[in-house]
Amino acid sequence: MTLPHPSPTEADHDRRRLRQWLAGQARADGVARRDLLRLAAAAGLAAAVPGVWSAPRAHAATAPGIVKALPAEVFTPRGTNAETRFEALAETGHLTPASHFFVRNHTATPQLAADGWKLTVWGDGLTGGPREFTLADLHRLPSTTRSAFVECAGNGRSLFTVQQGQQVSGTAWTLGAIGQARWRGVRLADVLREAGLARNAVDVMPRGLDSDYVTADGTNLGRVRRPLPLAKALDDVLLAYEMNGEPLPADHGHPVRVVVPSWIGIASIKWVGDIEVSATPLYSPWNTDFYRLFGPGHPPEGSAPLTRQTLKSAFELPWNAPLAAGTRHRLTGRAWSGAAAVARVDVSTDGGATWHPARLRDEPRRGSWVRWSTTWRPRATGPATLLARATDATGRTQPPTTPHNTQGYLFDAVVRHPVTVV
Ligand SMILES: Nc1nc2c(c(=O)[nH]1)N[C@H]1C(S)=C(S)[C@@H](COP(=O)(O)O)O[C@H]1N2
Ligand SMILES: [Mo]
């Protein structure tokens, strides 16, 4: 006979063991801390977890159209997308391995062969006709490598609701719609010059080879594309063919994607197939209906199209993480800004009453996040709120609240991270 559940005595023992581990009285050999925290949460040793911050499940997550494995301890599936669990980043270095990198797909990952791929550069902003580039052509151009984060404009969106009680539309990301990678490829500027860039060019519009995007109400918006002002295109934009030293994985744009450092993720078009170079300004739904700020306090046509990412920080802890009282805990996290290098991170373990500086564990650089750490010895058991507040080199600090916008973009307020002291 097989028992569907462990016997009560065994479950009790396990709970006791977990309680001891939380109190620093049990050792864990070869078991990751997050796995034990997950078990503790599942054993009911932490407070209930609200819906959007669901606890990891024991089986693999699935998201239709994503090719790579999505282990439930690393990702939260969100429709066609997969969000990285921030606590899963604690086991990674400064760069986010592809195995941990969030995926934002409007439709589904196309599996493109590098051999048959080509990029067409075309439009009235060129001095001549269209030009085609194979992957081998790109490899012949000088290569450049840079580390940059890609972060969705909607990262943190659910906090408009959780923290500010406001309704917003779009994927209910927590804070894990970001990853940092080392991208290798060619400068978009070099490809545009090779193609014969005309003096009157103003906009370039890369377009993906994934399927047409059809909205929930059935409108076909065509393939994912968003104009980029020429000034940015010529500045630091890459056509990347490698991520962290490997050919781009299918889900992240194989064989070639655009990487637009410091800008919202939608600018970094994956599976790029063509780039229009235009002598007149260009529009697509991705710089008119989407990726502007709408709602009270914003013009009826919306704000200007969003460009740079904002300022955020996050703890590498699950929501409602159980932490043992009387034990010194090392709290770790990451902070980043699209405007400048992170200058400092301050942490509060008492709900915002007092703050102290965290230790920055990386050289702060523009377009990169920094890892930070601090220690905390909680005394009283019960619920507690952790806050981290980043300040960047422009002097901007995360505010207490973010003004509402209907699509929930650019959440930058200090996040109130609940934990349970046990
Ligand atoms: N072709 C194409 N490019 C795309 C998208 C897409 O759906 N199709 N999603 C964009 C959005 S909204 C984001 S946030 C980033 C996500 O990149 P990642 O999936 O590699 O993390 O890709 C962008 N590039
Ligand atoms: Mo995005």
CSV table of C-alpha atoms in Angstrom, one decimal, residues 262-420:
chain,number,residue,atom,x,y,z
A,262,SER,CA,19.1,51.4,-20.1
A,263,TRP,CA,15.9,51.6,-22.0
A,264,ILE,CA,12.6,49.7,-21.4
A,265,GLY,CA,12.7,46.1,-22.5
A,266,ILE,CA,10.4,46.6,-25.5
A,267,ALA,CA,13.1,48.5,-27.3
A,268,SER,CA,15.3,45.4,-27.3
A,269,ILE,CA,13.5,43.6,-30.2
A,270,LYS,CA,14.2,39.9,-30.2
A,271,TRP,CA,14.5,37.7,-33.4
A,272,VAL,CA,15.1,40.9,-35.4
A,273,GLY,CA,14.4,40.3,-39.1
A,274,ASP,CA,14.4,43.8,-40.6
A,275,ILE,CA,15.1,47.3,-39.7
A,276,GLU,CA,13.4,50.2,-41.4
A,277,VAL,CA,15.5,53.4,-41.6
A,278,SER,CA,13.2,56.3,-42.1
A,279,ALA,CA,13.5,60.0,-43.1
A,280,THR,CA,10.2,60.7,-41.4
A,281,PRO,CA,9.3,59.9,-37.8
A,282,LEU,CA,7.8,56.5,-37.3
A,283,TYR,CA,5.0,55.1,-35.1
A,284,SER,CA,3.9,51.7,-34.1
A,285,PRO,CA,1.4,50.6,-31.5
A,286,TRP,CA,4.4,50.1,-29.3
A,287,ASN,CA,5.2,53.8,-29.1
A,288,THR,CA,1.5,55.1,-29.3
A,289,ASP,CA,-1.0,52.9,-27.5
A,290,PHE,CA,1.6,51.1,-25.3
A,291,TYR,CA,4.7,52.4,-23.5
A,292,ARG,CA,3.4,55.9,-22.7
A,293,LEU,CA,1.8,57.0,-19.5
A,294,PHE,CA,-2.0,57.3,-19.6
A,295,GLY,CA,-4.5,58.3,-17.0
A,296,PRO,CA,-5.3,61.3,-14.8
A,297,GLY,CA,-2.3,63.6,-14.6
A,298,HIS,CA,-1.2,62.6,-18.1
A,299,PRO,CA,-2.1,64.2,-21.4
A,300,PRO,CA,-5.0,62.5,-23.3
A,301,GLU,CA,-2.6,61.2,-26.0
A,302,GLY,CA,-0.3,60.0,-23.2
A,303,SER,CA,3.1,61.0,-22.1
A,304,ALA,CA,6.0,61.0,-24.5
A,305,PRO,CA,7.0,57.4,-25.5
A,306,LEU,CA,8.9,55.9,-22.6
A,307,THR,CA,12.6,55.5,-23.1
A,308,ARG,CA,14.9,55.0,-20.0
A,309,GLN,CA,14.1,52.7,-17.2
A,310,THR,CA,13.6,53.9,-13.7
A,311,LEU,CA,15.1,53.2,-10.3
A,312,LYS,CA,14.4,50.1,-8.3
A,313,SER,CA,15.7,47.7,-5.7
A,314,ALA,CA,14.7,44.2,-4.6
A,315,PHE,CA,15.5,41.7,-1.8
A,316,GLU,CA,16.6,38.2,-2.8
A,317,LEU,CA,13.9,36.8,-0.6
A,318,PRO,CA,10.5,35.3,-1.2
A,319,TRP,CA,7.4,37.4,-0.2
A,320,ASN,CA,6.6,36.5,3.5
A,321,ALA,CA,10.0,34.7,3.9
A,322,PRO,CA,10.3,33.1,7.3
A,323,LEU,CA,13.3,34.4,9.2
A,324,ALA,CA,14.3,33.1,12.6
A,325,ALA,CA,14.3,35.5,15.6
A,326,GLY,CA,17.5,36.0,17.4
A,327,THR,CA,19.7,34.9,14.5
A,328,ARG,CA,21.9,37.2,12.4
A,329,HIS,CA,20.7,37.1,8.8
A,330,ARG,CA,22.5,38.3,5.8
A,331,LEU,CA,20.0,40.1,3.6
A,332,THR,CA,21.0,40.4,0.0
A,333,GLY,CA,19.4,42.2,-3.0
A,334,ARG,CA,20.0,44.2,-6.1
A,335,ALA,CA,19.4,47.8,-7.2
A,336,TRP,CA,19.5,49.4,-10.6
A,337,SER,CA,18.6,52.6,-12.5
A,338,GLY,CA,18.3,53.4,-16.2
A,339,ALA,CA,19.5,57.0,-15.6
A,340,ALA,CA,22.9,56.5,-14.0
A,341,ALA,CA,25.0,54.2,-11.8
A,342,VAL,CA,23.5,53.3,-8.4
A,343,ALA,CA,25.2,55.5,-5.8
A,344,ARG,CA,23.8,54.0,-2.6
A,345,VAL,CA,21.2,51.7,-1.2
A,346,ASP,CA,19.6,52.2,2.2
A,347,VAL,CA,17.8,49.5,4.0
A,348,SER,CA,15.1,49.7,6.7
A,349,THR,CA,14.1,46.6,8.8
A,350,ASP,CA,11.5,48.4,10.9
A,351,GLY,CA,9.0,49.4,8.2
A,352,GLY,CA,10.8,52.7,7.3
A,353,ALA,CA,11.4,54.3,10.7
A,354,THR,CA,15.2,54.0,10.5
A,355,TRP,CA,17.6,53.4,7.6
A,356,HIS,CA,21.1,52.3,7.3
A,357,PRO,CA,23.4,52.0,4.2
A,358,ALA,CA,23.8,48.6,2.6
A,359,ARG,CA,27.2,47.4,1.4
A,360,LEU,CA,27.5,47.5,-2.4
A,361,ARG,CA,29.1,44.4,-3.7
A,362,ASP,CA,29.7,45.5,-7.3
A,363,GLU,CA,31.3,48.5,-8.9
A,364,PRO,CA,28.3,50.7,-9.8
A,365,ARG,CA,28.0,51.3,-13.5
A,366,ARG,CA,25.4,52.8,-15.7
A,367,GLY,CA,23.2,50.2,-17.4
A,368,SER,CA,24.1,47.6,-14.7
A,369,TRP,CA,22.6,46.5,-11.4
A,370,VAL,CA,24.6,46.3,-8.2
A,371,ARG,CA,24.3,43.5,-5.7
A,372,TRP,CA,24.1,44.7,-2.1
A,373,SER,CA,24.0,43.1,1.3
A,374,THR,CA,23.3,44.0,4.9
A,375,THR,CA,22.7,42.0,8.1
A,376,TRP,CA,19.7,41.9,10.4
A,377,ARG,CA,19.1,40.2,13.7
A,378,PRO,CA,15.3,40.3,14.3
A,379,ARG,CA,14.2,40.2,17.9
A,380,ALA,CA,10.5,39.9,18.2
A,381,THR,CA,8.6,37.2,16.3
A,382,GLY,CA,5.7,38.1,14.0
A,383,PRO,CA,5.3,40.1,10.8
A,384,ALA,CA,7.9,42.6,9.8
A,385,THR,CA,8.5,44.8,6.7
A,386,LEU,CA,11.8,45.2,5.0
A,387,LEU,CA,12.5,48.2,2.7
A,388,ALA,CA,15.4,49.0,0.4
A,389,ARG,CA,15.8,52.4,-1.2
A,390,ALA,CA,18.3,53.1,-4.1
A,391,THR,CA,19.8,56.4,-5.0
A,392,ASP,CA,21.5,56.9,-8.3
A,393,ALA,CA,24.4,59.1,-9.4
A,394,THR,CA,21.9,61.8,-10.6
A,395,GLY,CA,20.8,62.1,-7.0
A,396,ARG,CA,17.4,60.6,-7.6
A,397,THR,CA,16.0,58.4,-4.8
A,398,GLN,CA,13.2,55.9,-4.9
A,399,PRO,CA,10.0,57.8,-3.8
A,400,PRO,CA,7.4,56.5,-1.3
A,401,THR,CA,4.8,56.2,-4.0
A,402,THR,CA,4.7,56.2,-7.9
A,403,PRO,CA,2.0,58.3,-9.6
A,404,HIS,CA,-0.5,56.0,-11.2
A,405,ASN,CA,-0.7,55.2,-14.9
A,406,THR,CA,-3.3,52.9,-16.4
A,407,GLN,CA,-0.8,50.4,-17.8
A,408,GLY,CA,1.3,50.3,-14.7
A,409,TYR,CA,4.6,51.2,-16.2
A,410,LEU,CA,7.8,52.4,-14.5
A,411,PHE,CA,6.9,51.5,-10.8
A,412,ASP,CA,9.8,53.1,-8.9
A,413,ALA,CA,8.5,53.4,-5.3
A,414,VAL,CA,10.2,51.8,-2.4
A,415,VAL,CA,8.8,48.3,-2.1
A,416,ARG,CA,7.5,47.2,1.3
A,417,HIS,CA,8.7,43.5,1.5
A,418,PRO,CA,6.8,41.5,4.1
A,419,VAL,CA,8.7,38.8,6.1
A,420,THR,CA,7.7,36.7,9.1
